[in-house]
Structure formats: structure tokens, C-alpha cells
PDB file of C-alpha atoms in Angstrom:
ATOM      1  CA  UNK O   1     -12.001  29.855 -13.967  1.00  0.00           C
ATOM      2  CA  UNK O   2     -11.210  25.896 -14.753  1.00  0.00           C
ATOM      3  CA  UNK O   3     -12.583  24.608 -17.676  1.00  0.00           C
ATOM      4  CA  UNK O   4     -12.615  21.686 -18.940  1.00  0.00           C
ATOM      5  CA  UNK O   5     -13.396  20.772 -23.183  1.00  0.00           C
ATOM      6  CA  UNK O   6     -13.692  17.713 -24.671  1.00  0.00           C
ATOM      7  CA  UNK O   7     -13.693  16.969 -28.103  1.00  0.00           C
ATOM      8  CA  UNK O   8     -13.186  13.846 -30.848  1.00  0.00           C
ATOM      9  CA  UNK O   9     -16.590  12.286 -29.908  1.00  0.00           C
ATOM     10  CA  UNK O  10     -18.699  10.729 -33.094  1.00  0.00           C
ATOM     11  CA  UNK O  11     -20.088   7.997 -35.299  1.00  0.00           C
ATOM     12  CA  UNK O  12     -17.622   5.036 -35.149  1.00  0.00           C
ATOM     13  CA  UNK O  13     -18.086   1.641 -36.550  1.00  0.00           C
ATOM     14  CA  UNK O  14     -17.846  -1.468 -34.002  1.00  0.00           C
ATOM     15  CA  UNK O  15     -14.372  -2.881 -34.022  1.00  0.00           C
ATOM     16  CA  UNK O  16     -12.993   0.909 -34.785  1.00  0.00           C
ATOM     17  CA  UNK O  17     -11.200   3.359 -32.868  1.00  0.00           C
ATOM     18  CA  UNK O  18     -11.853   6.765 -31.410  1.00  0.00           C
ATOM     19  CA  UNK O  19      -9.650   9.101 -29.617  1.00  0.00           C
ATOM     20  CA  UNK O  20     -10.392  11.384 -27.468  1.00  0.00           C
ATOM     21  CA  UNK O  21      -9.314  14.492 -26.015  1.00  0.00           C
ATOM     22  CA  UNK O  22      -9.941  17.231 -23.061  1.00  0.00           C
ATOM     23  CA  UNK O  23      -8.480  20.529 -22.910  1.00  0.00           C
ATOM     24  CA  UNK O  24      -7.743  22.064 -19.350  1.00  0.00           C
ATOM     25  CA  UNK O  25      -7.485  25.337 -18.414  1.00  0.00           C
ATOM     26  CA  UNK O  26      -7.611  27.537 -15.325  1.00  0.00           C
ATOM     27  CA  UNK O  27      -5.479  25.504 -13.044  1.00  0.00           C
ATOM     28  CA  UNK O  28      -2.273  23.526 -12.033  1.00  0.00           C
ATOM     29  CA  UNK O  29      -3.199  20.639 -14.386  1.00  0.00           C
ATOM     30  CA  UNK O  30       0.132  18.183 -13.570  1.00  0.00           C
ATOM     31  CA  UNK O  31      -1.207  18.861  -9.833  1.00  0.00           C
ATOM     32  CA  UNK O  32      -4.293  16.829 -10.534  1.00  0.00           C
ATOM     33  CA  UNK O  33      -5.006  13.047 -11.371  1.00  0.00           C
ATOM     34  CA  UNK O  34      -7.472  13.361 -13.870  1.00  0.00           C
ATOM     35  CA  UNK O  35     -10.666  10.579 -14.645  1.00  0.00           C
ATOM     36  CA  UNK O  36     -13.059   9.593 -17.984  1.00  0.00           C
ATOM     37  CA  UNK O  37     -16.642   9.192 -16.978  1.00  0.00           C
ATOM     38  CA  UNK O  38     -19.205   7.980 -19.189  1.00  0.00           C
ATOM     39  CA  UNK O  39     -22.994   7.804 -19.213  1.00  0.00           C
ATOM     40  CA  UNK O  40     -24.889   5.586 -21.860  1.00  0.00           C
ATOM     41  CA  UNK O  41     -28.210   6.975 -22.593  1.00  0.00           C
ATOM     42  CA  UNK O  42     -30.720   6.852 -20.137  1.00  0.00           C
ATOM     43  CA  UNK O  43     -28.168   5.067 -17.845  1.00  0.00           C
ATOM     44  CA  UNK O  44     -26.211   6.493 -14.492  1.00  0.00           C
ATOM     45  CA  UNK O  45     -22.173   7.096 -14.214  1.00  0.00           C
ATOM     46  CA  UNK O  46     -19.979   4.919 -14.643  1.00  0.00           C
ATOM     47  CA  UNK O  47     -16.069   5.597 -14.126  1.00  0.00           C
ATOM     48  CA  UNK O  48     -13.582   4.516 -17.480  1.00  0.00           C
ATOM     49  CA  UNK O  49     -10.236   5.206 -16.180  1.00  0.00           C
ATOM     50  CA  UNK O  50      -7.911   7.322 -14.439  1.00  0.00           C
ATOM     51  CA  UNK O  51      -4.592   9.049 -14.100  1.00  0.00           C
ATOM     52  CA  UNK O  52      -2.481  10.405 -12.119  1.00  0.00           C
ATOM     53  CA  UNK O  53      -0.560  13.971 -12.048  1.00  0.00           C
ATOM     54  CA  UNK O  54       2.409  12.880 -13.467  1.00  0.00           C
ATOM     55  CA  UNK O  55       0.894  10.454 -15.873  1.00  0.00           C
ATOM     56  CA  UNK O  56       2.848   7.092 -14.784  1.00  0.00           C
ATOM     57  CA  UNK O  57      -0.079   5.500 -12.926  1.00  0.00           C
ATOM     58  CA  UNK O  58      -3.393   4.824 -14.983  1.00  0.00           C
ATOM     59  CA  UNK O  59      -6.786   2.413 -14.146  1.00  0.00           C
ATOM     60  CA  UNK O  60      -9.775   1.256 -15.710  1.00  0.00           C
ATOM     61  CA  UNK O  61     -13.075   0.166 -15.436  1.00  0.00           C
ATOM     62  CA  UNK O  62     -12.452  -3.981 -16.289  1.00  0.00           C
ATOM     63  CA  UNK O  63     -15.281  -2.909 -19.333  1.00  0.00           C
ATOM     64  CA  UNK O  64     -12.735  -0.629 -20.873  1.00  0.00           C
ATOM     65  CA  UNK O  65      -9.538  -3.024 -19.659  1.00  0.00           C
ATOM     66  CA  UNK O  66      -6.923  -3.627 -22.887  1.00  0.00           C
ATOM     67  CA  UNK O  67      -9.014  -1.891 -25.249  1.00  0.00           C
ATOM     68  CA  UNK O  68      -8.721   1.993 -23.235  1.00  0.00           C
ATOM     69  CA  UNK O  69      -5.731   4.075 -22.700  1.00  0.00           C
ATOM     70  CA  UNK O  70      -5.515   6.518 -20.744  1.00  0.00           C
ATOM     71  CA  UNK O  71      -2.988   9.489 -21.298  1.00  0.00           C
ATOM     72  CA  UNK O  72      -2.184  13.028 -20.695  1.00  0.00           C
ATOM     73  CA  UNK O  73       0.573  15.853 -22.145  1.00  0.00           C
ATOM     74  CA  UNK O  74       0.960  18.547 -19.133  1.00  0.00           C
ATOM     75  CA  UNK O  75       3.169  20.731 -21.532  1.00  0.00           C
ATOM     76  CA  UNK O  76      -0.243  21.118 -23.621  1.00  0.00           C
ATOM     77  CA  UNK O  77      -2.621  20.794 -20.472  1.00  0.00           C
ATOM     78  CA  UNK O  78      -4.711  17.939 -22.137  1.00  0.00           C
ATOM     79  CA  UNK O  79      -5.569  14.096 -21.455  1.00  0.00           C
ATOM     80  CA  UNK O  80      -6.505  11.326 -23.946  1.00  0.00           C
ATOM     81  CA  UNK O  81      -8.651   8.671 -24.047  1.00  0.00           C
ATOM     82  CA  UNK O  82      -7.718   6.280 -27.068  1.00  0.00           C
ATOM     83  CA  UNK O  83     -10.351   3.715 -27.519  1.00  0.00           C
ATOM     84  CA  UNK O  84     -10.068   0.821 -29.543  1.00  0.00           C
ATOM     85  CA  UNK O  85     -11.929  -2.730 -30.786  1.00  0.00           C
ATOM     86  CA  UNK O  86     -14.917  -0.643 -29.382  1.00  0.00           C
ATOM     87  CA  UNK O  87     -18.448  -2.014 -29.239  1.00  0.00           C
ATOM     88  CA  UNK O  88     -21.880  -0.963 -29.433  1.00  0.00           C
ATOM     89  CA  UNK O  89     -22.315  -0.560 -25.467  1.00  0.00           C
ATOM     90  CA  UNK O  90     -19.314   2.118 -25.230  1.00  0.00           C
ATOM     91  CA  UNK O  91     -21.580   4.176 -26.888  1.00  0.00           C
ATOM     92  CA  UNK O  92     -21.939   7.117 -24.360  1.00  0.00           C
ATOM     93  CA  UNK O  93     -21.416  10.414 -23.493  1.00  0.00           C
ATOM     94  CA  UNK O  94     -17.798  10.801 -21.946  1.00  0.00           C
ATOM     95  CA  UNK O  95     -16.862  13.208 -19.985  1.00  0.00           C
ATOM     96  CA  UNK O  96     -13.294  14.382 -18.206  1.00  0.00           C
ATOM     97  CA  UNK O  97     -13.176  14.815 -14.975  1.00  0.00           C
ATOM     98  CA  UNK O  98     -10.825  17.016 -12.121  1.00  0.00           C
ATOM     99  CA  UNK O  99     -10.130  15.026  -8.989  1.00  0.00           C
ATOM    100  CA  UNK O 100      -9.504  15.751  -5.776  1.00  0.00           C
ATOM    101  CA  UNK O 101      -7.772  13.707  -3.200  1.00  0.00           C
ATOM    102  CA  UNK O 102      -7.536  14.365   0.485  1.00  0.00           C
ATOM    103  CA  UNK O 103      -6.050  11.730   2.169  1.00  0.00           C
ATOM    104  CA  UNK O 104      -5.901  12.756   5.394  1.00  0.00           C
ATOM    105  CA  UNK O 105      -9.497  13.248   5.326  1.00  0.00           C
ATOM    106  CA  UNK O 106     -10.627  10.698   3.535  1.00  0.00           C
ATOM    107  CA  UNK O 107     -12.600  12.824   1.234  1.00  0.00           C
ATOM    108  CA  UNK O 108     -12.107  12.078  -2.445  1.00  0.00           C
ATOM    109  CA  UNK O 109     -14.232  13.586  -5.428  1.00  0.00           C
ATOM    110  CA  UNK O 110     -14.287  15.463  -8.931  1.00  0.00           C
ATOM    111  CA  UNK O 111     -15.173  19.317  -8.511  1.00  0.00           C
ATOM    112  CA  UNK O 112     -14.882  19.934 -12.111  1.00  0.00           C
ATOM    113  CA  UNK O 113     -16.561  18.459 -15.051  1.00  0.00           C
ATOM    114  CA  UNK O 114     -16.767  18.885 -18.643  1.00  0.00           C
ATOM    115  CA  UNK O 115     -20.035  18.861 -21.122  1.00  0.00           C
ATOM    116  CA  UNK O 116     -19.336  15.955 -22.713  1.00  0.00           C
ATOM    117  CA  UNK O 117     -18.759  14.619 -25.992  1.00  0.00           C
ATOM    118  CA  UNK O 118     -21.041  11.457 -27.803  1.00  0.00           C
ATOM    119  CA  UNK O 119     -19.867   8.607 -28.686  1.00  0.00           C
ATOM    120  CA  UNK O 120     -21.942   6.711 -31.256  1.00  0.00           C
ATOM    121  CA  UNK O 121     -20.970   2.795 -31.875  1.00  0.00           C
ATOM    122  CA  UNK O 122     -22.820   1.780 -33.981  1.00  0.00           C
ATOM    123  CA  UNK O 123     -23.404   0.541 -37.932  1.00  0.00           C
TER     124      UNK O 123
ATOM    125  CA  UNK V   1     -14.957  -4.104  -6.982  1.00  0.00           C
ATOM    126  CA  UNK V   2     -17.229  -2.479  -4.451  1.00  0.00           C
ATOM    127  CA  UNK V   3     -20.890  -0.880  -5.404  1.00  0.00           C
ATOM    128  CA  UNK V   4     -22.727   1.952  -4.211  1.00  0.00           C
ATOM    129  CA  UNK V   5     -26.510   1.801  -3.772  1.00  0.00           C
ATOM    130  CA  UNK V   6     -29.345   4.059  -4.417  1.00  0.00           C
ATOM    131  CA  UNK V   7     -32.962   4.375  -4.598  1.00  0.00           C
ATOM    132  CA  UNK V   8     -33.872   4.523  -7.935  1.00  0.00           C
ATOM    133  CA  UNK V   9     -36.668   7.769  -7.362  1.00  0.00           C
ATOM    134  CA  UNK V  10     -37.806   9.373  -4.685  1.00  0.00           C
ATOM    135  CA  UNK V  11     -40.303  12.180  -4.888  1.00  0.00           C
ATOM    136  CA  UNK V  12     -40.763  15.495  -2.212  1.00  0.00           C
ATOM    137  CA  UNK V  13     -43.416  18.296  -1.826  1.00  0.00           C
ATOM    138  CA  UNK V  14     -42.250  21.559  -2.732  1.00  0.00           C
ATOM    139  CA  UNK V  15     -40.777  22.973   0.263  1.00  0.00           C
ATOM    140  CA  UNK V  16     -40.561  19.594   2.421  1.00  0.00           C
ATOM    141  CA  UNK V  17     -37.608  17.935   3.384  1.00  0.00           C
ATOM    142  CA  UNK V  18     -35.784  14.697   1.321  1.00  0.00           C
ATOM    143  CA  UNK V  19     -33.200  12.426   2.075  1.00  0.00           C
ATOM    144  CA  UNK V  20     -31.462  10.424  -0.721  1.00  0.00           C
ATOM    145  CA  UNK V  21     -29.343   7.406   0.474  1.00  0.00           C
ATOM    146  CA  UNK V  22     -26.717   6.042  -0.971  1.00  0.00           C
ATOM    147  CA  UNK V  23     -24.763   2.149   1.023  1.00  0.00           C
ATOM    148  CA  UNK V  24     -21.919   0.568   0.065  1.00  0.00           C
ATOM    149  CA  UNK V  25     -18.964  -0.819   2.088  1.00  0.00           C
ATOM    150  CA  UNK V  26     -16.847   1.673   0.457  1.00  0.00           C
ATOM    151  CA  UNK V  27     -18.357   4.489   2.755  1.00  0.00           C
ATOM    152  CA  UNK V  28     -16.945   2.435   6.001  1.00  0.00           C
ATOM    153  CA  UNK V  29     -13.667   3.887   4.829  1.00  0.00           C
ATOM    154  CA  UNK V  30     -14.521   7.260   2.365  1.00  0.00           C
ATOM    155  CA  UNK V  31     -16.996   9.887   2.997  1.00  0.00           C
ATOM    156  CA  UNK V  32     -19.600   9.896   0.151  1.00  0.00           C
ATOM    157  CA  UNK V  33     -19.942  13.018  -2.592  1.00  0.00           C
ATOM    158  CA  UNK V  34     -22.628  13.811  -4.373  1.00  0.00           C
ATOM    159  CA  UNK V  35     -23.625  15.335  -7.849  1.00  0.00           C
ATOM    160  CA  UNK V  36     -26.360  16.781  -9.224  1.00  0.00           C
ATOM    161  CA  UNK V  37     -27.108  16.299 -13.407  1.00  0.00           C
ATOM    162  CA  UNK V  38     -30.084  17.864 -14.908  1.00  0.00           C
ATOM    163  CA  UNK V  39     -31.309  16.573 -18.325  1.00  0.00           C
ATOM    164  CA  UNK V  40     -28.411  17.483 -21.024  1.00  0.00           C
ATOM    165  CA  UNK V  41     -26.374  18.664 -18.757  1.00  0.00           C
ATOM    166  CA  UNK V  42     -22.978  17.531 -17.128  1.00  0.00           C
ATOM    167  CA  UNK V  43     -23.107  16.630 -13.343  1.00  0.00           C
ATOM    168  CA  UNK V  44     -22.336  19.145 -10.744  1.00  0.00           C
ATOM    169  CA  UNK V  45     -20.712  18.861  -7.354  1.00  0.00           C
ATOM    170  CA  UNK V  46     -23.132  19.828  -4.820  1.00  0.00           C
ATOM    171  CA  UNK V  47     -21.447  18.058  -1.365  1.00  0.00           C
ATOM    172  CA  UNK V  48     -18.054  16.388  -0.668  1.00  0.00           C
ATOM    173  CA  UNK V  49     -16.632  15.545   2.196  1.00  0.00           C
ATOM    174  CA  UNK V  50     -17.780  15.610   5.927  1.00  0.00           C
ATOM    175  CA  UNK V  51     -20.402  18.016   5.062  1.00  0.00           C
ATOM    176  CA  UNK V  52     -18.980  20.678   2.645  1.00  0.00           C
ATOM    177  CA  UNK V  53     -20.948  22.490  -0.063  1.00  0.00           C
ATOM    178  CA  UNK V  54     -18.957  23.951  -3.167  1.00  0.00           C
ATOM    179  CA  UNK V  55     -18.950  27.812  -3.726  1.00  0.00           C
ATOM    180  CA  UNK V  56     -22.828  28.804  -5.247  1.00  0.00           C
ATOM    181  CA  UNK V  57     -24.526  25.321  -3.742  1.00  0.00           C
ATOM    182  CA  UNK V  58     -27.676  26.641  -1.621  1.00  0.00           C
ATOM    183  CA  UNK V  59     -27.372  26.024   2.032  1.00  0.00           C
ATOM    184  CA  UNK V  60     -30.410  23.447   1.691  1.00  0.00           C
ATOM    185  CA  UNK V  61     -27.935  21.250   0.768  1.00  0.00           C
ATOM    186  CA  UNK V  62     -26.355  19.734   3.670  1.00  0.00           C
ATOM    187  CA  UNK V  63     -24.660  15.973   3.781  1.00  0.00           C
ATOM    188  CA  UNK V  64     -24.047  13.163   6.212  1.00  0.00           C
ATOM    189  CA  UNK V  65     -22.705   9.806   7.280  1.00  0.00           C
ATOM    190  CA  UNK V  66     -23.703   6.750   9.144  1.00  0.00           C
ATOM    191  CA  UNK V  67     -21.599   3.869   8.724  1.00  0.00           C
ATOM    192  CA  UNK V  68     -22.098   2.068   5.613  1.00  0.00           C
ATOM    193  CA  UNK V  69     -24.515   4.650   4.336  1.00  0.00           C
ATOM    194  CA  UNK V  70     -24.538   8.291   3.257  1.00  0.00           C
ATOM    195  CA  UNK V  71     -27.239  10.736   2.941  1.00  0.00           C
ATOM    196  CA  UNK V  72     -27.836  13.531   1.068  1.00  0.00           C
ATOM    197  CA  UNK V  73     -30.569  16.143   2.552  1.00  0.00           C
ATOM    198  CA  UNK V  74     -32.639  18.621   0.803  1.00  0.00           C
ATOM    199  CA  UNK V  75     -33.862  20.834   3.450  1.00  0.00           C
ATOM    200  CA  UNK V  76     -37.224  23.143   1.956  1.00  0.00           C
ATOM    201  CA  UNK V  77     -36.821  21.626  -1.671  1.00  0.00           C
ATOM    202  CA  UNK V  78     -37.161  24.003  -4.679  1.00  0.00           C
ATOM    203  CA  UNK V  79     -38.629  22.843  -7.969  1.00  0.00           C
ATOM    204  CA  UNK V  80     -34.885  23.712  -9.966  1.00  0.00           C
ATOM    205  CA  UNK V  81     -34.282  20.668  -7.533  1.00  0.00           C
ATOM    206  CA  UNK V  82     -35.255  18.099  -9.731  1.00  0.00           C
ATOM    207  CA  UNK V  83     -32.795  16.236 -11.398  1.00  0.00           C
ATOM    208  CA  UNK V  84     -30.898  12.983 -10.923  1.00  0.00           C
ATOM    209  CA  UNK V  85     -28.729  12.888  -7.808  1.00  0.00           C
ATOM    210  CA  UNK V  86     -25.694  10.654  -7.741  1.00  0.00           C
ATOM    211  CA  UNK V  87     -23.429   9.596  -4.936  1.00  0.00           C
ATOM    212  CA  UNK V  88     -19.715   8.587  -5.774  1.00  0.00           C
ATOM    213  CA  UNK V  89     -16.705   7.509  -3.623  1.00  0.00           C
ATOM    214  CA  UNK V  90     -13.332   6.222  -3.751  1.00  0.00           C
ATOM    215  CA  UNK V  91     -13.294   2.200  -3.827  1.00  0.00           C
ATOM    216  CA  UNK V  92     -12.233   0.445  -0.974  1.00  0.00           C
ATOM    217  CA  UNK V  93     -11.726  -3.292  -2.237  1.00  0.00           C
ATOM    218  CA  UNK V  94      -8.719  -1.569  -4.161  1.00  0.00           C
ATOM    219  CA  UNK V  95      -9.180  -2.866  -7.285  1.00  0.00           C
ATOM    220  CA  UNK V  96     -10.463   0.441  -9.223  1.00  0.00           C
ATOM    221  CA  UNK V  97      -9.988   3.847  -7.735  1.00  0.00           C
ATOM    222  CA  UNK V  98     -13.828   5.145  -8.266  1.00  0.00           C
ATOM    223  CA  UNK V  99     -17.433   3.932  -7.470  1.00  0.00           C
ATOM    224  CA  UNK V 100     -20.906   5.585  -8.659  1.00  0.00           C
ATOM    225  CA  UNK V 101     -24.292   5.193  -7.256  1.00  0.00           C
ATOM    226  CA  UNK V 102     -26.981   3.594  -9.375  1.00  0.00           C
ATOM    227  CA  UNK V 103     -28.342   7.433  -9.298  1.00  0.00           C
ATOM    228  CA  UNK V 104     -31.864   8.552  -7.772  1.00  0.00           C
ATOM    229  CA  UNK V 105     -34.732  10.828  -9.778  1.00  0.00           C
ATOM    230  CA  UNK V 106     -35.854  13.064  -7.849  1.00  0.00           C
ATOM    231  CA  UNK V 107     -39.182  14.945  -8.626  1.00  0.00           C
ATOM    232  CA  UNK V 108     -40.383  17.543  -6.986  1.00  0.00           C
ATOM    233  CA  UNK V 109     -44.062  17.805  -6.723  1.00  0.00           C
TER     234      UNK V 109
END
């Protein structure tokens, strides 16, 4: 069964940092570019940042652009999400995300998501 | 980079059929997929692809495509239906990999 956990979410001051993390489990994770997704409250999706199986090719959202980084450790079956200089409207719940990619088909989504962890900017 | 649109609510008769839309210039080139979040809850897959329904979606779920616009149909709509649908796809002006829909309520009356 894949599961996906994410954790480090909470009260952070604007201008601090927050890291994040999201423990995989049930499948090939290095198979698998992996994605942050957040949702302020009362708002719709919106896509942080992504990376691929391997870890050498990351994107982000230009909201999250030099202050995000995206990571992952496939010996310990987790990705990151370090977030720095953040601000009051990166406060969200973020969740991780398990994409799929079928080129030949041109169908792309996530079939797995996690519940989510809070993050509060605020003072 | 590219956007996806939605309705913002739509609203169905228990039982009836509903369509929930979703344009963007991205779907000239990707097919569309589409979650399903429920207050508190984390958004679940219910179509992807062509037409393809995850293991446990109900068959009322079905999915389609139309040039710049996809559609997702709820055929005989059950009240556990409500929730907020989103459509997502990859992003075909290249500069970011992902695009989300604006979302759509929909309630169930």
C-alpha cells in the first residue's frame, strides 16, 4: 500500500525558515519524480515544485522561486521541501505528491497524495 | 505559464447528470486529470488519462476531451459527491511542469 507522510509543518515567523519532509513507502520511490502542492485556506491547488527520480532536475512555482528547495534522499525514501525568507501568503497546507508520467500517452498526473501538514506564517 | 479554467460551482439534483469543465491551452497537448477533495481532506484521483478511473472510483465517473477543454461527468450523482473537483495537467508553455484548475464546488441538491 503507498503511503505517503508529511511532517515539519507549524507556526513560523515571516522572514524564517521551515523544512519540510515526506516519508514514502510502498513503492519504487527513485522510480518516481515527486511534487509539493499547497492549498492556502479556502483557496484551490497550487503546484510548489518538483523533482525528478534521480533528484538532479527540480522546478518551482515562480512564488516559491530562490526562496524553495526542493530535495529528496532515495536511500531513506523521503523528499524535502526547505523553505526560507517565507511570508505570510505561504501559509498553507502542503502536501507531497506521487507522479506519474506517460509520455507516450500524454497522460500525466499524481495518483498518490499525502494528508498534509500546516504551515502557519504568521506573527 | 499556462492556466486551467473552471467554473467556480455548479450544483446537480440527486441522481441527475453533471458536467464540470475545465479550458486551457495546455489540454491541446495533455489529457486533463481530475481530483476530488472533500472538506479536511487531501485530494483524490478520481480520472486520468483518456478516460481511466483509479481502482475503487464508481463507474459514474467517466472523463473526456474536446480540444482545449476537458470534462468531467457525473453520471446519477450521489450526495458523498459533493466536494470540490479540480482538474490538473502538465504545462505546455514549458516553463513549469504542472497546472491546477481554479477548482469547482459542487453541491448536490
Amino acid at each position: 500500500e503507498v503511503q505517503l507522510l508529511e511532517s515539519g509543518g507549524g507556526l513560523v515567523q515571516p522572514g524564517g525558515s521551515l523544512r519540510l519532509s515526506c516519508a514514502a513507502s510502498g513503492f519504487t520511490f527513485s522510480s518516481y519524480a515527486m511534487s509539493w502542492v499547497r492549498q492556502a485556506p479556502g483557496k484551490g491547488l497550487e503546484w510548489v515544485s518538483a523533482i525528478s527520480g534521480s533528484g538532479g532536475s527540480t522546478y518551482y512555482a515562480d512564488s516559491v522561486k530562490g526562496r524553495f528547495t526542493i530535495s529528496r534522499d532515495n536511500s531513506k525514501n523521503t523528499l524535502y521541501l526547505q523553505m526560507n525568507s517565507l511570508r505570510a501568503e505561504d501559509t498553507a497546507v502542503y502536501y507531497c505528491a506521487k507522479e506519474v508520467v506517460l509520455v507516450v500517452y500524454a497522460t500525466y498526473y499524481f495518483d498518490y497524495w499525502g494528508q498534509g501538514t500546516l504551515v502557519t506564517v504568521s506573527s | 505559464s499556462s492556466e486551467l479554467t473552471q467554473d467556480p460551482a455548479v450544483s446537480v439534483a440527486l441522481g441527475q447528470t453533471v458536467r464540470i469543465t475545465c479550458q486551457g491551452d495546455s489540454l491541446r497537448s495533455y489529457y486533463a486529470s481530475w481530483y476530488q477533495q472533500k472538506p479536511g481532506q487531501a485530494p483524490v484521483l478520481v480520472i486520468y488519462g483518456k478516460n481511466n478511473r483509479p481502482s475503487g472510483i464508481p463507474d459514474r465517473f467517466s472523463g473526456s476531451s474536446s480540444g482545449n477543454t476537458a470534462s468531467l461527468t457525473i453520471t446519477g450523482a450521489q450526495a458523498e459527491d459533493e466536494a470540490d473537483y479540480y482538474c490538473n495537467s502538465r504545462d505546455s508553455s514549458g516553463n513549469h511542469p504542472w497546472v491546477f484548475g481554479g477548482g469547482t464546488k459542487l453541491t448536490v441538491l
